Amino acid sequence: MLDEIKQNKKYKSKLGKLIVGNSLELLKNDKKLAKLKGKVNLIVTSPPFPLNNKKQYGNEKGEEYKDWFIKLAPIFSDLLADNGSLVIEIGNAWEPERPVQSLLHLECL
């Protein structure tokens, strides 16, 4: 797992590192990540939006999206320091076959 993180590391300085990849794959219950628990000061993520049409980068919709999104909460909570911050870019989506914006992304919070 740490090898996969090293491959996805895009930037590193003495102040920290930027890792790009699938959060669930990179951060799932891996014992090697235990040294990071409670030490991460900032997590910035832009998860796929719950769009009605499938995109090549992968996205879920409806309850599948909600289930997927909610799996991130305990991972982020474990990693964040007490004074750490979480920034999530959440986009709007529409109800299927209706001219109404979905509240699904807000339900996930």
JSON list of C-alpha atoms in Angstrom, two decimals:
[
{"chain": "A", "resi": 1, "resn": "MET", "atom": "CA", "xyz": [0.00, 0.00, 0.00]},
{"chain": "A", "resi": 2, "resn": "LEU", "atom": "CA", "xyz": [2.75, 2.48, 0.83]},
{"chain": "A", "resi": 3, "resn": "ASP", "atom": "CA", "xyz": [4.36, 1.66, -2.50]},
{"chain": "A", "resi": 4, "resn": "GLU", "atom": "CA", "xyz": [1.10, 2.65, -4.21]},
{"chain": "A", "resi": 5, "resn": "ILE", "atom": "CA", "xyz": [1.09, 5.94, -2.27]},
{"chain": "A", "resi": 6, "resn": "LYS", "atom": "CA", "xyz": [4.69, 6.58, -3.29]},
{"chain": "A", "resi": 7, "resn": "GLN", "atom": "CA", "xyz": [3.75, 6.04, -6.94]},
{"chain": "A", "resi": 8, "resn": "ASN", "atom": "CA", "xyz": [0.87, 8.53, -6.61]},
{"chain": "A", "resi": 9, "resn": "LYS", "atom": "CA", "xyz": [2.88, 11.16, -4.74]},
{"chain": "A", "resi": 10, "resn": "LYS", "atom": "CA", "xyz": [2.98, 14.24, -6.95]},
{"chain": "A", "resi": 11, "resn": "TYR", "atom": "CA", "xyz": [4.78, 16.72, -4.72]},
{"chain": "A", "resi": 12, "resn": "LYS", "atom": "CA", "xyz": [6.80, 16.63, -1.53]},
{"chain": "A", "resi": 13, "resn": "SER", "atom": "CA", "xyz": [8.49, 19.24, 0.62]},
{"chain": "A", "resi": 14, "resn": "LYS", "atom": "CA", "xyz": [9.64, 19.40, 4.21]},
{"chain": "A", "resi": 15, "resn": "LEU", "atom": "CA", "xyz": [6.15, 20.70, 5.04]},
{"chain": "A", "resi": 16, "resn": "GLY", "atom": "CA", "xyz": [4.19, 17.81, 3.56]},
{"chain": "A", "resi": 17, "resn": "LYS", "atom": "CA", "xyz": [3.20, 15.94, 0.42]},
{"chain": "A", "resi": 18, "resn": "LEU", "atom": "CA", "xyz": [0.48, 15.86, -2.20]},
{"chain": "A", "resi": 19, "resn": "ILE", "atom": "CA", "xyz": [-0.94, 12.45, -3.09]},
{"chain": "A", "resi": 20, "resn": "VAL", "atom": "CA", "xyz": [-3.27, 11.96, -6.05]},
{"chain": "A", "resi": 21, "resn": "GLY", "atom": "CA", "xyz": [-5.41, 8.86, -6.35]},
{"chain": "A", "resi": 22, "resn": "ASN", "atom": "CA", "xyz": [-8.55, 6.99, -5.35]},
{"chain": "A", "resi": 23, "resn": "SER", "atom": "CA", "xyz": [-9.01, 7.78, -1.65]},
{"chain": "A", "resi": 24, "resn": "LEU", "atom": "CA", "xyz": [-10.73, 4.52, -0.81]},
{"chain": "A", "resi": 25, "resn": "GLU", "atom": "CA", "xyz": [-8.01, 2.49, -2.52]},
{"chain": "A", "resi": 26, "resn": "LEU", "atom": "CA", "xyz": [-5.10, 4.48, -1.10]},
{"chain": "A", "resi": 27, "resn": "LEU", "atom": "CA", "xyz": [-6.40, 4.87, 2.42]},
{"chain": "A", "resi": 28, "resn": "LYS", "atom": "CA", "xyz": [-8.45, 1.77, 3.17]},
{"chain": "A", "resi": 29, "resn": "ASN", "atom": "CA", "xyz": [-7.74, 0.10, 6.50]},
{"chain": "A", "resi": 30, "resn": "ASP", "atom": "CA", "xyz": [-4.04, -0.45, 5.94]},
{"chain": "A", "resi": 31, "resn": "LYS", "atom": "CA", "xyz": [-1.92, -1.03, 9.03]},
{"chain": "A", "resi": 32, "resn": "LYS", "atom": "CA", "xyz": [1.01, 0.77, 7.41]},
{"chain": "A", "resi": 33, "resn": "LEU", "atom": "CA", "xyz": [-0.99, 4.01, 7.50]},
{"chain": "A", "resi": 34, "resn": "ALA", "atom": "CA", "xyz": [-1.29, 3.81, 11.28]},
{"chain": "A", "resi": 35, "resn": "LYS", "atom": "CA", "xyz": [1.69, 6.17, 11.64]},
{"chain": "A", "resi": 36, "resn": "LEU", "atom": "CA", "xyz": [-0.39, 8.91, 9.95]},
{"chain": "A", "resi": 37, "resn": "LYS", "atom": "CA", "xyz": [-3.41, 8.58, 12.26]},
{"chain": "A", "resi": 38, "resn": "GLY", "atom": "CA", "xyz": [-4.14, 11.87, 13.96]},
{"chain": "A", "resi": 39, "resn": "LYS", "atom": "CA", "xyz": [-1.23, 13.61, 12.21]},
{"chain": "A", "resi": 40, "resn": "VAL", "atom": "CA", "xyz": [-2.70, 14.88, 8.93]},
{"chain": "A", "resi": 41, "resn": "ASN", "atom": "CA", "xyz": [-3.32, 18.64, 9.01]},
{"chain": "A", "resi": 42, "resn": "LEU", "atom": "CA", "xyz": [-5.19, 19.04, 5.73]},
{"chain": "A", "resi": 43, "resn": "ILE", "atom": "CA", "xyz": [-7.16, 16.79, 3.40]},
{"chain": "A", "resi": 44, "resn": "VAL", "atom": "CA", "xyz": [-8.38, 18.33, 0.14]},
{"chain": "A", "resi": 45, "resn": "THR", "atom": "CA", "xyz": [-10.58, 16.19, -2.06]},
{"chain": "A", "resi": 46, "resn": "SER", "atom": "CA", "xyz": [-12.80, 16.58, -5.09]},
{"chain": "A", "resi": 47, "resn": "PRO", "atom": "CA", "xyz": [-14.75, 13.35, -5.31]},
{"chain": "A", "resi": 48, "resn": "PRO", "atom": "CA", "xyz": [-16.71, 12.49, -8.44]},
{"chain": "A", "resi": 49, "resn": "PHE", "atom": "CA", "xyz": [-20.10, 14.15, -8.43]},
{"chain": "A", "resi": 50, "resn": "PRO", "atom": "CA", "xyz": [-23.29, 12.04, -8.29]},
{"chain": "A", "resi": 51, "resn": "LEU", "atom": "CA", "xyz": [-24.10, 12.60, -11.95]},
{"chain": "A", "resi": 52, "resn": "ASN", "atom": "CA", "xyz": [-26.87, 10.69, -13.73]},
{"chain": "A", "resi": 53, "resn": "ASN", "atom": "CA", "xyz": [-24.68, 9.77, -16.69]},
{"chain": "A", "resi": 54, "resn": "LYS", "atom": "CA", "xyz": [-21.59, 7.62, -16.22]},
{"chain": "A", "resi": 55, "resn": "LYS", "atom": "CA", "xyz": [-18.28, 9.42, -16.79]},
{"chain": "A", "resi": 56, "resn": "GLN", "atom": "CA", "xyz": [-15.00, 7.79, -17.80]},
{"chain": "A", "resi": 57, "resn": "TYR", "atom": "CA", "xyz": [-13.38, 8.76, -14.49]},
{"chain": "A", "resi": 58, "resn": "GLY", "atom": "CA", "xyz": [-16.05, 6.79, -12.65]},
{"chain": "A", "resi": 59, "resn": "ASN", "atom": "CA", "xyz": [-18.97, 8.03, -10.65]},
{"chain": "A", "resi": 60, "resn": "GLU", "atom": "CA", "xyz": [-21.79, 6.51, -8.70]},
{"chain": "A", "resi": 61, "resn": "LYS", "atom": "CA", "xyz": [-25.34, 7.78, -8.48]},
{"chain": "A", "resi": 62, "resn": "GLY", "atom": "CA", "xyz": [-28.19, 7.59, -6.00]},
{"chain": "A", "resi": 63, "resn": "GLU", "atom": "CA", "xyz": [-27.79, 5.42, -2.93]},
{"chain": "A", "resi": 64, "resn": "GLU", "atom": "CA", "xyz": [-24.58, 3.88, -4.34]},
{"chain": "A", "resi": 65, "resn": "TYR", "atom": "CA", "xyz": [-23.03, 7.36, -4.33]},
{"chain": "A", "resi": 66, "resn": "LYS", "atom": "CA", "xyz": [-24.18, 8.01, -0.77]},
{"chain": "A", "resi": 67, "resn": "ASP", "atom": "CA", "xyz": [-22.82, 4.66, 0.44]},
{"chain": "A", "resi": 68, "resn": "TRP", "atom": "CA", "xyz": [-19.50, 5.29, -1.33]},
{"chain": "A", "resi": 69, "resn": "PHE", "atom": "CA", "xyz": [-19.15, 8.85, -0.03]},
{"chain": "A", "resi": 70, "resn": "ILE", "atom": "CA", "xyz": [-19.97, 7.91, 3.57]},
{"chain": "A", "resi": 71, "resn": "LYS", "atom": "CA", "xyz": [-17.13, 5.34, 3.57]},
{"chain": "A", "resi": 72, "resn": "LEU", "atom": "CA", "xyz": [-14.67, 8.24, 3.40]},
{"chain": "A", "resi": 73, "resn": "ALA", "atom": "CA", "xyz": [-15.76, 9.80, 6.73]},
{"chain": "A", "resi": 74, "resn": "PRO", "atom": "CA", "xyz": [-14.11, 7.34, 9.15]},
{"chain": "A", "resi": 75, "resn": "ILE", "atom": "CA", "xyz": [-10.92, 7.25, 7.04]},
{"chain": "A", "resi": 76, "resn": "PHE", "atom": "CA", "xyz": [-10.61, 11.03, 7.08]},
{"chain": "A", "resi": 77, "resn": "SER", "atom": "CA", "xyz": [-11.56, 11.24, 10.75]},
{"chain": "A", "resi": 78, "resn": "ASP", "atom": "CA", "xyz": [-8.84, 8.77, 11.73]},
{"chain": "A", "resi": 79, "resn": "LEU", "atom": "CA", "xyz": [-6.18, 10.61, 9.75]},
{"chain": "A", "resi": 80, "resn": "LEU", "atom": "CA", "xyz": [-6.94, 14.20, 10.72]},
{"chain": "A", "resi": 81, "resn": "ALA", "atom": "CA", "xyz": [-5.12, 15.88, 13.60]},
{"chain": "A", "resi": 82, "resn": "ASP", "atom": "CA", "xyz": [-7.29, 17.48, 16.28]},
{"chain": "A", "resi": 83, "resn": "ASN", "atom": "CA", "xyz": [-6.74, 20.86, 14.62]},
{"chain": "A", "resi": 84, "resn": "GLY", "atom": "CA", "xyz": [-6.82, 19.42, 11.08]},
{"chain": "A", "resi": 85, "resn": "SER", "atom": "CA", "xyz": [-9.12, 20.54, 8.26]},
{"chain": "A", "resi": 86, "resn": "LEU", "atom": "CA", "xyz": [-11.07, 18.76, 5.58]},
{"chain": "A", "resi": 87, "resn": "VAL", "atom": "CA", "xyz": [-11.93, 20.53, 2.32]},
{"chain": "A", "resi": 88, "resn": "ILE", "atom": "CA", "xyz": [-14.39, 18.77, 0.01]},
{"chain": "A", "resi": 89, "resn": "GLU", "atom": "CA", "xyz": [-15.41, 20.16, -3.35]},
{"chain": "A", "resi": 90, "resn": "ILE", "atom": "CA", "xyz": [-18.99, 19.02, -3.83]},
{"chain": "A", "resi": 91, "resn": "GLY", "atom": "CA", "xyz": [-20.77, 19.69, -7.10]},
{"chain": "A", "resi": 92, "resn": "ASN", "atom": "CA", "xyz": [-24.44, 19.90, -7.89]},
{"chain": "A", "resi": 93, "resn": "ALA", "atom": "CA", "xyz": [-26.36, 17.14, -9.63]},
{"chain": "A", "resi": 94, "resn": "TRP", "atom": "CA", "xyz": [-29.91, 16.81, -10.91]},
{"chain": "A", "resi": 95, "resn": "GLU", "atom": "CA", "xyz": [-32.70, 14.43, -9.99]},
{"chain": "A", "resi": 96, "resn": "PRO", "atom": "CA", "xyz": [-33.06, 11.81, -12.75]},
{"chain": "A", "resi": 97, "resn": "GLU", "atom": "CA", "xyz": [-35.63, 12.87, -15.36]},
{"chain": "A", "resi": 98, "resn": "ARG", "atom": "CA", "xyz": [-36.69, 15.92, -13.31]},
{"chain": "A", "resi": 99, "resn": "PRO", "atom": "CA", "xyz": [-35.70, 19.61, -13.53]},
{"chain": "A", "resi": 100, "resn": "VAL", "atom": "CA", "xyz": [-34.81, 19.61, -9.82]},
{"chain": "A", "resi": 101, "resn": "GLN", "atom": "CA", "xyz": [-31.39, 19.73, -8.24]},
{"chain": "A", "resi": 102, "resn": "SER", "atom": "CA", "xyz": [-30.52, 16.72, -6.11]},
{"chain": "A", "resi": 103, "resn": "LEU", "atom": "CA", "xyz": [-29.77, 17.11, -2.40]},
{"chain": "A", "resi": 104, "resn": "LEU", "atom": "CA", "xyz": [-27.86, 13.83, -2.33]},
{"chain": "A", "resi": 105, "resn": "HIS", "atom": "CA", "xyz": [-24.45, 15.46, -1.97]},
{"chain": "A", "resi": 106, "resn": "LEU", "atom": "CA", "xyz": [-25.73, 17.42, 1.05]},
{"chain": "A", "resi": 107, "resn": "GLU", "atom": "CA", "xyz": [-27.24, 14.30, 2.62]},
{"chain": "A", "resi": 108, "resn": "CYS", "atom": "CA", "xyz": [-23.75, 12.78, 2.59]},
{"chain": "A", "resi": 109, "resn": "LEU", "atom": "CA", "xyz": [-22.43, 15.47, 4.89]}
]
